[in-house]
XYZ file of C-alpha atoms in Angstrom:
579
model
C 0.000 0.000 0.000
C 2.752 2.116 0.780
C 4.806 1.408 -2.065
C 2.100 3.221 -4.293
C 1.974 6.338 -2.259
C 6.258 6.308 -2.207
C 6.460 6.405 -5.732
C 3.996 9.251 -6.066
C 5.953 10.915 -3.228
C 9.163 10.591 -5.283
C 7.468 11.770 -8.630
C 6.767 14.783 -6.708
C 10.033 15.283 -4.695
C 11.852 15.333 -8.345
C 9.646 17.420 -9.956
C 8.112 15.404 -12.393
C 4.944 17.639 -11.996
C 3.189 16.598 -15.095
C 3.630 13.105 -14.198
C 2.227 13.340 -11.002
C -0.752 15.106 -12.834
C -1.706 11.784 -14.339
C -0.758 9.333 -12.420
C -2.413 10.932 -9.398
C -5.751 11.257 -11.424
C -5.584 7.711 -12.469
C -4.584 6.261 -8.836
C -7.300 8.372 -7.156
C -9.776 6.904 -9.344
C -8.520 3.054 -8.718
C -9.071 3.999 -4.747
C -12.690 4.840 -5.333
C -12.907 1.111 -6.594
C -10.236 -0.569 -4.287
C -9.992 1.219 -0.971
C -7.208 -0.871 0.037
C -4.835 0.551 -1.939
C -4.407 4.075 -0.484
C -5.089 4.861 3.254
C -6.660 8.001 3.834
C -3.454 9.902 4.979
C -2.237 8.661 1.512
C -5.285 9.916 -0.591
C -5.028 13.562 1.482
C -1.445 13.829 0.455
C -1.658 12.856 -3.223
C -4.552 15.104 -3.835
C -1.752 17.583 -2.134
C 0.845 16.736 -4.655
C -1.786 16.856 -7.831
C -2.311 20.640 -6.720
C 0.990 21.449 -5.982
C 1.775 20.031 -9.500
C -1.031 22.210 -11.507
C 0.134 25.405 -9.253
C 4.285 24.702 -10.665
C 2.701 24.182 -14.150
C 0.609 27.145 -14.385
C -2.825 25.602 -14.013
C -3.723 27.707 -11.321
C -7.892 27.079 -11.437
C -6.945 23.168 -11.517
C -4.740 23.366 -8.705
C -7.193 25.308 -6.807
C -10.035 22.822 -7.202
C -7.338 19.460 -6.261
C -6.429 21.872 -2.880
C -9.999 22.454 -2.445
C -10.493 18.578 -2.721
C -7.585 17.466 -0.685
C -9.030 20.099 2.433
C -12.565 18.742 2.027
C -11.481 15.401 2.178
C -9.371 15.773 5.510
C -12.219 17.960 7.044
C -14.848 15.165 6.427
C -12.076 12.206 7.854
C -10.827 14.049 10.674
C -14.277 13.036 12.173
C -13.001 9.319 12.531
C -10.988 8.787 15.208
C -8.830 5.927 13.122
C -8.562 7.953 10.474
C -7.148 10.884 12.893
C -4.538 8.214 14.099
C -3.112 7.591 10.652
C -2.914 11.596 10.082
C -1.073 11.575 13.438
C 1.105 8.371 13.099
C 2.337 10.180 9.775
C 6.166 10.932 9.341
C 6.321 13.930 7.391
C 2.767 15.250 8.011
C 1.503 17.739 5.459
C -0.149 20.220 7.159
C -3.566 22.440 6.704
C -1.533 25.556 6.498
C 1.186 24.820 4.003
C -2.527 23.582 1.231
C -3.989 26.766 2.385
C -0.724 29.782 1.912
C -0.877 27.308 -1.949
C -4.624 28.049 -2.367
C -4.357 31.451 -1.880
C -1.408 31.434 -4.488
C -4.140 30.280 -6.516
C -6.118 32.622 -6.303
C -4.008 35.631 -6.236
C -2.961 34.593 -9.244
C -6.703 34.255 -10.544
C -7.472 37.955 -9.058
C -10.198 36.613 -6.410
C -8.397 38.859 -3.346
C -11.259 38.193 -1.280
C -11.330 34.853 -1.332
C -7.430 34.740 -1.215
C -8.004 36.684 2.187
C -10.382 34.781 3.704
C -8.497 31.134 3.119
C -5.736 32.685 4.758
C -7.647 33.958 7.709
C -8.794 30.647 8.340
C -6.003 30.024 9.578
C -5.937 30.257 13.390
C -4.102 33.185 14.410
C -1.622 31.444 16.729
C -1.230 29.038 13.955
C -0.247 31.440 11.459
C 3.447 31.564 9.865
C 5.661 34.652 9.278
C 4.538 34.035 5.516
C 0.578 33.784 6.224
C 0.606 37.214 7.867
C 3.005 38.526 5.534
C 0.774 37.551 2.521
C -2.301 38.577 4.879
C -0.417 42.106 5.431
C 0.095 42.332 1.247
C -3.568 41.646 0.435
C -4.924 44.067 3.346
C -2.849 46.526 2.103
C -3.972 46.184 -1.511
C -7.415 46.190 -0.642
C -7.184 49.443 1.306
C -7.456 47.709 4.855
C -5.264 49.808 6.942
C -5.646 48.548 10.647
C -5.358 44.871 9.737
C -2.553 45.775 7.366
C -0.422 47.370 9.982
C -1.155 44.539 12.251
C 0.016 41.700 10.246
C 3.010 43.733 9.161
C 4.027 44.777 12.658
C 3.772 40.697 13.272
C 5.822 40.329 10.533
C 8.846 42.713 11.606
C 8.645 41.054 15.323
C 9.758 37.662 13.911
C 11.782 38.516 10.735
C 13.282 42.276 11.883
C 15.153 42.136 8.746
C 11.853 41.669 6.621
C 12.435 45.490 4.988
C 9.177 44.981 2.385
C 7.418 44.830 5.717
C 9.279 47.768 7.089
C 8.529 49.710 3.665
C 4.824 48.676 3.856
C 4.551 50.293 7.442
C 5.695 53.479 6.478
C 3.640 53.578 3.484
C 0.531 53.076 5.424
C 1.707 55.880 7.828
C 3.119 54.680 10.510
C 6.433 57.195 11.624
C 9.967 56.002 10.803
C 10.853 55.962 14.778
C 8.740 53.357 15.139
C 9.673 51.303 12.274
C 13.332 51.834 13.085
C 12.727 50.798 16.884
C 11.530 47.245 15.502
C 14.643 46.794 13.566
C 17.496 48.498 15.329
C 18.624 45.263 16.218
C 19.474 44.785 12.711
C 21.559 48.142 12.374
C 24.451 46.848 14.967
C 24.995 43.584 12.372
C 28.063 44.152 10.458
C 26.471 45.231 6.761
C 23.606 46.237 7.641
C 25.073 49.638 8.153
C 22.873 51.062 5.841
C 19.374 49.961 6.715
C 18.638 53.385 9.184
C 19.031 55.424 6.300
C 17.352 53.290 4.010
C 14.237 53.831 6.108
C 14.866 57.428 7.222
C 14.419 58.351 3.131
C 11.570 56.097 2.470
C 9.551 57.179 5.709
C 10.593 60.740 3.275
C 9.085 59.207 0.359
C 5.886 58.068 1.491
C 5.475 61.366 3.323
C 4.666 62.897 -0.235
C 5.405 66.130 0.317
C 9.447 65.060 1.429
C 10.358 63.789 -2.128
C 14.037 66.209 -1.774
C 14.649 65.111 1.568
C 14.324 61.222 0.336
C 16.298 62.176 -2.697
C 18.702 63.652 -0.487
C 18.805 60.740 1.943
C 19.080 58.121 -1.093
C 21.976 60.023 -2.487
C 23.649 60.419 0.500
C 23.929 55.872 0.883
C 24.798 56.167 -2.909
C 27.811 58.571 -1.953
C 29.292 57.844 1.268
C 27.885 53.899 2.413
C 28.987 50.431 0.751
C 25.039 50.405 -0.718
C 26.855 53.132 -3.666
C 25.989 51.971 -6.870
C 23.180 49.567 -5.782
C 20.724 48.772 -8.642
C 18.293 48.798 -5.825
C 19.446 52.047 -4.717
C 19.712 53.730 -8.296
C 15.760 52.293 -8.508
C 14.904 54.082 -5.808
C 16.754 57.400 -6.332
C 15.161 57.296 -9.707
C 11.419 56.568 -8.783
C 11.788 59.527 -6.265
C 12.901 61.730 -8.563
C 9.961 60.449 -10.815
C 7.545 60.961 -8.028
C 8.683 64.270 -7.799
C 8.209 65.198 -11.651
C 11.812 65.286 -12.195
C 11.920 63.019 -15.253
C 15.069 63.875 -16.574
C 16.970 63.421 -12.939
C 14.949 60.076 -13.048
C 16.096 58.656 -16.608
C 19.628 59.522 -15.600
C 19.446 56.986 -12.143
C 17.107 54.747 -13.701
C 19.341 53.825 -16.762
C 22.497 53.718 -14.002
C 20.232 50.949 -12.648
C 19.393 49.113 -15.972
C 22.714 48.857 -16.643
C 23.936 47.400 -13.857
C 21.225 44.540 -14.138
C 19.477 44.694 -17.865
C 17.098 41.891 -15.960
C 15.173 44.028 -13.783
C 11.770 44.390 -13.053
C 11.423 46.948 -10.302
C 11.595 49.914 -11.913
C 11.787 48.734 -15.555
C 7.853 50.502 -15.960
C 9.189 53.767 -14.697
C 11.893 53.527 -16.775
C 9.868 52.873 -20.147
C 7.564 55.874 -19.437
C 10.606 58.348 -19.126
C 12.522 57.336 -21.899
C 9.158 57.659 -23.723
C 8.027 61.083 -22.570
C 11.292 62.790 -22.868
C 11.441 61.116 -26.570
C 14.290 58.763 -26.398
C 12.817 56.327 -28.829
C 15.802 54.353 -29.702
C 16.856 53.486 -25.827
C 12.927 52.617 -25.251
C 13.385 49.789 -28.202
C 17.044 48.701 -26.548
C 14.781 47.622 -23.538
C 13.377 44.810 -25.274
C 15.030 41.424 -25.196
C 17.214 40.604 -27.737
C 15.209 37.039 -28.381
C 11.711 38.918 -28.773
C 9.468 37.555 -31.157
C 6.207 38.315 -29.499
C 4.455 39.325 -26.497
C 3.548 35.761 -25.478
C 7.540 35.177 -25.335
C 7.588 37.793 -22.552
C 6.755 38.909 -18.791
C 3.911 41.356 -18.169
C 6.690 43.946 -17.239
C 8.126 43.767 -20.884
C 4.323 43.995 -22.421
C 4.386 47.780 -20.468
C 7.862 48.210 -22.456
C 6.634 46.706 -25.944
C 3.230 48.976 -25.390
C 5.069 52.342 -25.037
C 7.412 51.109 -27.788
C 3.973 50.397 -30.286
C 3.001 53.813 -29.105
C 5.369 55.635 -29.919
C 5.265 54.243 -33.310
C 2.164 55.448 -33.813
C 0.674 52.097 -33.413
C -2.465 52.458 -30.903
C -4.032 49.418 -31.229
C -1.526 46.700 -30.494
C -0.008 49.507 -27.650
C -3.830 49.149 -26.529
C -3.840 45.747 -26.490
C -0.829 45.089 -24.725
C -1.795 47.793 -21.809
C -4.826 45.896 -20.963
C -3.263 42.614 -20.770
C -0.968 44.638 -18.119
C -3.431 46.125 -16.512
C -5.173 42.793 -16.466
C -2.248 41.220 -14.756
C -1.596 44.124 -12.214
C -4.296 45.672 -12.210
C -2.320 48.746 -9.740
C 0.362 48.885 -12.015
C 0.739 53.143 -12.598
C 2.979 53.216 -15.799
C 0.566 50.476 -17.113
C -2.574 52.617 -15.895
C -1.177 55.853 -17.462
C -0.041 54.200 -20.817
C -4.007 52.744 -21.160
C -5.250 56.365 -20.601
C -2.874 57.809 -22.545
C -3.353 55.514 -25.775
C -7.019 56.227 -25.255
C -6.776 59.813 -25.346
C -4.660 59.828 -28.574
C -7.405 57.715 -29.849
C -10.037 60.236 -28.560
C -11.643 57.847 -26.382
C -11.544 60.360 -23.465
C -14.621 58.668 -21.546
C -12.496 56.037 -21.232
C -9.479 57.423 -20.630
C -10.234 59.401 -17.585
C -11.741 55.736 -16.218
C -7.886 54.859 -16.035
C -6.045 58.285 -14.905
C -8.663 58.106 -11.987
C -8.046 54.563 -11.433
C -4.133 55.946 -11.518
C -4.894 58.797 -9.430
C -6.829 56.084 -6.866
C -3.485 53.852 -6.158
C -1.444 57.623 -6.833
C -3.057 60.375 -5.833
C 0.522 62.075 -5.307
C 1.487 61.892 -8.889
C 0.899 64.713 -11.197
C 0.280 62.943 -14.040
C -3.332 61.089 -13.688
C -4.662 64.765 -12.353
C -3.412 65.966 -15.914
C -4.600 63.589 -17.775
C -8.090 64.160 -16.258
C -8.225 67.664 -17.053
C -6.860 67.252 -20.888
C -10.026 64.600 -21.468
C -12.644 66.733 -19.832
C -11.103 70.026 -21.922
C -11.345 67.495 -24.911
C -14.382 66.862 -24.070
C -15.404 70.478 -23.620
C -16.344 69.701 -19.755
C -14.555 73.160 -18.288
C -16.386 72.424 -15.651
C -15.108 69.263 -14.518
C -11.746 70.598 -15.806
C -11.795 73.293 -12.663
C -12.997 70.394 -10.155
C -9.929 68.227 -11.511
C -7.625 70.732 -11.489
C -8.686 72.040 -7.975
C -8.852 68.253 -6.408
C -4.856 68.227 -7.905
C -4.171 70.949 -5.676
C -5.672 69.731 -2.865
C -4.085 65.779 -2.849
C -1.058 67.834 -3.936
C -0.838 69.887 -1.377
C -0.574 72.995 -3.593
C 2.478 71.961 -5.162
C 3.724 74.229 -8.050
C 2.632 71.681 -10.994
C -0.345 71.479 -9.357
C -1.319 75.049 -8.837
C 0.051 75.971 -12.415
C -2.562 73.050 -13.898
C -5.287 75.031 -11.794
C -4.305 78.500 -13.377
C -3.668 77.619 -16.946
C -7.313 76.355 -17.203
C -8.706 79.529 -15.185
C -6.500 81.571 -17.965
C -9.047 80.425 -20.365
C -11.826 82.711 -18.838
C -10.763 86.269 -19.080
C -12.979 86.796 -15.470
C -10.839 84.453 -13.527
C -6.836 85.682 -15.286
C -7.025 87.657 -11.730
C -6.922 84.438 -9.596
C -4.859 82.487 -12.236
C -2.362 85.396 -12.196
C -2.494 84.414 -7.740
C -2.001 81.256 -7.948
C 1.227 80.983 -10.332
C 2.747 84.049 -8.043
C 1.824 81.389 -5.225
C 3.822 78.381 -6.936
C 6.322 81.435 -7.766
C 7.618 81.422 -4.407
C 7.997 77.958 -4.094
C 9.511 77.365 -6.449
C 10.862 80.472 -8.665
C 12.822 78.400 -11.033
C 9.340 76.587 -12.426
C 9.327 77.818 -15.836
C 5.898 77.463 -16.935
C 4.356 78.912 -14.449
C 6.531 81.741 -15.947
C 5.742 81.928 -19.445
C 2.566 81.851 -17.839
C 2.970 85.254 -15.322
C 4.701 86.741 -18.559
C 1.667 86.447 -20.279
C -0.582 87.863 -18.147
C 1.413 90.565 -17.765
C 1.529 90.577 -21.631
C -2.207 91.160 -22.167
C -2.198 93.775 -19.293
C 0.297 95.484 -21.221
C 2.527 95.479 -18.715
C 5.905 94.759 -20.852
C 7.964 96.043 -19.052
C 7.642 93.524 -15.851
C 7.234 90.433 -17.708
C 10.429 91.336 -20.087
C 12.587 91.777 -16.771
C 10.917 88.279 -15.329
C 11.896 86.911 -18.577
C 15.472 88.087 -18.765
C 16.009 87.032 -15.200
C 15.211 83.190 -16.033
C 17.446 83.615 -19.120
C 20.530 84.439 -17.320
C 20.004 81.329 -14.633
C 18.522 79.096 -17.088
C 18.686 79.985 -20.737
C 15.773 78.065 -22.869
C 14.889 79.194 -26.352
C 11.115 79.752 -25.414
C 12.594 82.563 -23.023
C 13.767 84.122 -26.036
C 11.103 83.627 -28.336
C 9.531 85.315 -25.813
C 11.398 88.281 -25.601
C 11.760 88.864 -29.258
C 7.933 88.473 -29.339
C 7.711 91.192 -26.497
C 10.312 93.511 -28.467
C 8.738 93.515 -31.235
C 5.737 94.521 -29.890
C 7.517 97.297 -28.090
C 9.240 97.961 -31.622
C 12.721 97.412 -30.090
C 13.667 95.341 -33.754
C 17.059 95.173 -33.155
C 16.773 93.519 -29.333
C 14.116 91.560 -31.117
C 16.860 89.975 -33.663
C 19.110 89.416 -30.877
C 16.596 87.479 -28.883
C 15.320 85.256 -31.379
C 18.928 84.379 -33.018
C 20.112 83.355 -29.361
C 16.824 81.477 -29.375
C 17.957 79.611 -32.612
C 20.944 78.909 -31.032
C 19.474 76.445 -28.981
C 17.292 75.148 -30.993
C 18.058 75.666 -34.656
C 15.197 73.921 -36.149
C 12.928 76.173 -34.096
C 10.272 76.694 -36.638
C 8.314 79.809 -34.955
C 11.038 81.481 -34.138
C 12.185 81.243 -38.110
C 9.264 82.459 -39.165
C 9.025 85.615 -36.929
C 12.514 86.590 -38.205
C 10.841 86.069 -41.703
C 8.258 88.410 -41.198
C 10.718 91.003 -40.085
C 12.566 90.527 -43.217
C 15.821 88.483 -41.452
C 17.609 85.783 -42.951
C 17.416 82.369 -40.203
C 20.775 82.394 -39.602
C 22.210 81.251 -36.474
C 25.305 82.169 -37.064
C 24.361 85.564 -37.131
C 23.611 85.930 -33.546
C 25.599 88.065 -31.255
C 24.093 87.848 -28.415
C 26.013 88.010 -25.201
C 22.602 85.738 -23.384
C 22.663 83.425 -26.156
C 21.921 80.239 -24.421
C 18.375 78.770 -24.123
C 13.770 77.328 -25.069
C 11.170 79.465 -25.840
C 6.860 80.117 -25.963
C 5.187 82.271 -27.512
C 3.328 84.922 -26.211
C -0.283 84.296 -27.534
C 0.009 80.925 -26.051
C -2.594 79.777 -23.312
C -2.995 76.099 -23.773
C -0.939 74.528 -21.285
C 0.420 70.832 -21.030
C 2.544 69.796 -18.199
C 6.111 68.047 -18.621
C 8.019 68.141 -15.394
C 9.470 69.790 -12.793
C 12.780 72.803 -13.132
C 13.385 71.183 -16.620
C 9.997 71.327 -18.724
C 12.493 72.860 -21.406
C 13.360 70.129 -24.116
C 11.132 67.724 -23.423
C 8.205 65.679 -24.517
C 4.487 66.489 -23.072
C 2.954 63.354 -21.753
C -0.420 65.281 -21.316
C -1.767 67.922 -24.416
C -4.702 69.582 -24.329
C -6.213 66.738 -27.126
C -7.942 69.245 -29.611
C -4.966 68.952 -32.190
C -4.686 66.683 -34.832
C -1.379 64.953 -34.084
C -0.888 62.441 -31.100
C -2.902 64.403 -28.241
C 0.273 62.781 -25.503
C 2.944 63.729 -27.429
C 3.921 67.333 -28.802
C 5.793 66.357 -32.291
C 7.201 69.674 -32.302
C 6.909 70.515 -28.405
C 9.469 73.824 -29.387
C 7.264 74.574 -31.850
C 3.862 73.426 -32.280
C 2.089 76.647 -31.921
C -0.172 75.560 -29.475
C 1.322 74.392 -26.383
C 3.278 75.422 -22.956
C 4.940 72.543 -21.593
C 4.721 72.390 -18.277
């Protein structure tokens, strides 16, 4: 009798999952016939192995139904005592916990969270493993259960102190670095482990969402001066702050640090895909691929986010549509996935749709910039002004007034000549923090323009251009000279603007209609370095943050022709601020 049930047992022990598949099913229906053959024990055990076997293989609903089978089975024989005395007399006992964590595997990995949660919960909580309450932590957490969250983490971090995805999932669900750090300081003594303090000191930062310098700061600081320099961990995280912030550029710089240290990583590899694509770097975005691609079925979900933005960018919105829902489908809290879907959607003027996903984004995100602007380009699509303000007000608030936000607010109130006044307050407001934000400059400078006030927003302008020459500053300047009829200052201006970007079209043809040659080698002047807007502009899209200059707009106002995400001539389009 035993013989049987050993050579299953070995089947299993090596692997041989598909094997066990079909022998298992075969055996199990011999016992029904010949109950001699298997003891009960035996039968629990095998129906075990048959689920463990579907789970390794993939068949996730079939190895739910054999764990479902094997726990039924033991509930309705633990009732005999003999049959009780054979579970007991076993060896190697398998037991209810270790079926249960592999049923809620299952379904995880089917999406049915609740159910997930409740096998795991009933589990008797002195029974539970450090792996039942972590995975009881992860799905409290993703369902928005804070109290039970915290609890199973905190469990968590008293057994395993070095468990730092518990430690990070603390302080993400508010609970003060002190406290995290008291549970683990025993770990900061250990010889390597040097680093952890500050490790959590910058992410207690991070998910404070309003400290995204002072966890850049604290990340840079291990990447300078501990042993954790040149992490690809570390980069990730350096990078993902900076993207939180809206410093794309900064980002892209750590992020590719990261990718080259370890082309296979997933953590990160999403953030890195959507910067390369919004600040246009086409040609690194198609290096991410794998060099064995032949479809998406050959790859991870993480690499469908990457082949997605890639279709995208070529222009190809229905396989890049595609390929973000089967992402989305597969994490459904995935942001980069979330923002690509509502993105594509909006370049294929499905904006009803598309806000479903930036508020879906701005649900897991409300901290990002992004989903807010998103919203508010579908509902001005969409001719909603209305629930344009609302969006762009609500970005304020979960923002807490942060410049991008309060520049969003003002460029829509711009559009109503009886609310300039309080646009004109609220960019002065992001003004002083942050006096370096560029587009809520062009913006000031153009309210001071229609006042007629040139004098104020030419001195504003110059001032940006000394610290940090763009050729929009310019254009700006020659637009303002000329309308002051200071011609010469006015050829200065716009040949320093074509210094920077020669292929500037606006800026050629305002030096056309003044009868000058586009000639940048004509320029003499002494500011020659920096990008430009034009004055008449009042359609806003938002890029990043202390470098909107150069780079692509993930979020246009959609009323143009072209791809509404991305500004094919962002320097000069004619129709758009990037901000």
């Amino acid at each position: 009798m035993s013989m049987l049930f050993d050579q299953i047992k070995l089947l299993h022990s090596q692997k041989l999952y598909s094997n066990v598949i079909k022998v298992a099913e075969m055996v199990l229906k011999v016992s029904e016939h010949s109950t001699d053959i298997l003891t009960a024990p035996h039968k629990f055990r095998i129906l075990a192995y048959q689920g463990d076997s579907h789970y390794y293989l993939g068949n996730y609903r079939q190895a739910e139904a054999a764990y479902k089978t094997a726990l039924t089975f033991k509930d309705a024989c633990s009732s005999s005592k003999a049959t009780q005395k054979q579970y007991d007399g076993l060896k190697d006992p398998m037991p209810d916990i270790d079926i249960k964590y592999h049923l809620h595997l299952c379904l995880v990995k089917l999406k049915d969270i609740k159910q997930a949660l409740a096998v795991l919960q009933s589990v008797p909580s002195k029974q539970r493993k450090t792996k039942i309450n972590m995975a009881i932590a992860k799905l409290h957490h993703q369902t928005g259960n804070i109290v039970h969250a915290v609890t199973a983490y905190n469990k968590v971090l008293k057994e395993c102190p070095l468990a730092i995805e518990a430690a990070e999932g603390l302080l993400s669900l508010g609970v003060k670095g002190a406290e995290v750090n008291a549970m683990m300081i025993e770990m900061v003594g250990i010889n390597g482990l040097e680093w952890i303090s500050g490790w959590l000191k910058a992410h207690a930062y991070l998910f404070q969402q309003t400290e995204y310098p002072a966890a850049i700061n604290t990340l840079k600081q291990l990447d300078d001066n501990s042993p954790l320099c040149n992490s690809n961990r570390l980069l990730v995280a350096i990078g993902k702050s900076y993207y939180f912030y809206g410093d794309r550029k900064n980002a892209l710089i750590y992020l590719q640090r990261a990718y080259r240290l370890n082309p296979l990583m997933q953590d990160g590899l999403c953030t890195l895909a959507m910067c390369l694509y919004m600040e246009k770097h086409n040609r690194e975005l198609e290096k991410l691929l794998p060099t064995s691609y032949t479809d998406e079925s050959s790859i991870d979900s993480h690499m469908w986010i990457v082949l997605a933005f890639v279709c995208y960018s070529n222009s190809n919105y229905s396989k890049a549509l595609c390929l973000a829902q089967k992402a989305c489908s597969v994490d459904p809290r995935n942001i980069e996935a979330l923002l690509l879907h509502g993105m594509i959607l909006t370049s294929m003027k499905k904006y009803s749709e598309a806000i479903l996903q930036f508020r879906k984004a701005n649900d897991i995100a409300s901290y990002l910039f992004d989903p807010h602007k998103g919203m508010v380009d579908c509902y001005i699509a969409s001719h909603k002004m209305r629930n344009a303000v609302t969006a762009a007000s609500n970005c304020c608030k979960q923002m807490n007034n942060h410049p991008k936000a309060l520049t969003l607010y003002a460029s829509i109130l711009m559009k109503d000549p009886t609310t300039v006044g309080k646009a004109k307050i609220l960019l002065e407001r992001a003004l002083t923090m942050d006096e370096y934000y560029l587009p809520a400059i062009y913006m000031v400078a153009q309210i001071y323009e229609q006042e007629g006030n040139y004098s104020p927003a030419v001195a504003l302008l110059h001032k940006q251009a000394l610290d940090q020459p763009t050729c929009r500053l310019y254009q700006m300047l020659g637009d303002l000279s000329v309308k002051q009829n200071q011609l010469e200052k006015a050829f200065d201006f716009y040949y320093s603007a074509l210094n920077l970007d020669p292929n500037n079209k606006r800026v050629m043809e305002s030096l056309e209609s003044l009868g000058k040659p586009c000639n940048t080698s004509t320029a003499t002047s002494a500011d020659s370095t920096g990008p430009v807007l034009n004055g008449s502009l009042l359609d806003a899209t938002f890029s990043g943050v202390n470098n909107a200059e150069n780079e692509s707009t993930p979020f246009n106002n959609a009323v143009h022709e072209e791809d509404t995400f991305m500004d094919s001539d962002h320097e000069g389009s004619g129709s758009d601020i990037s901000i």
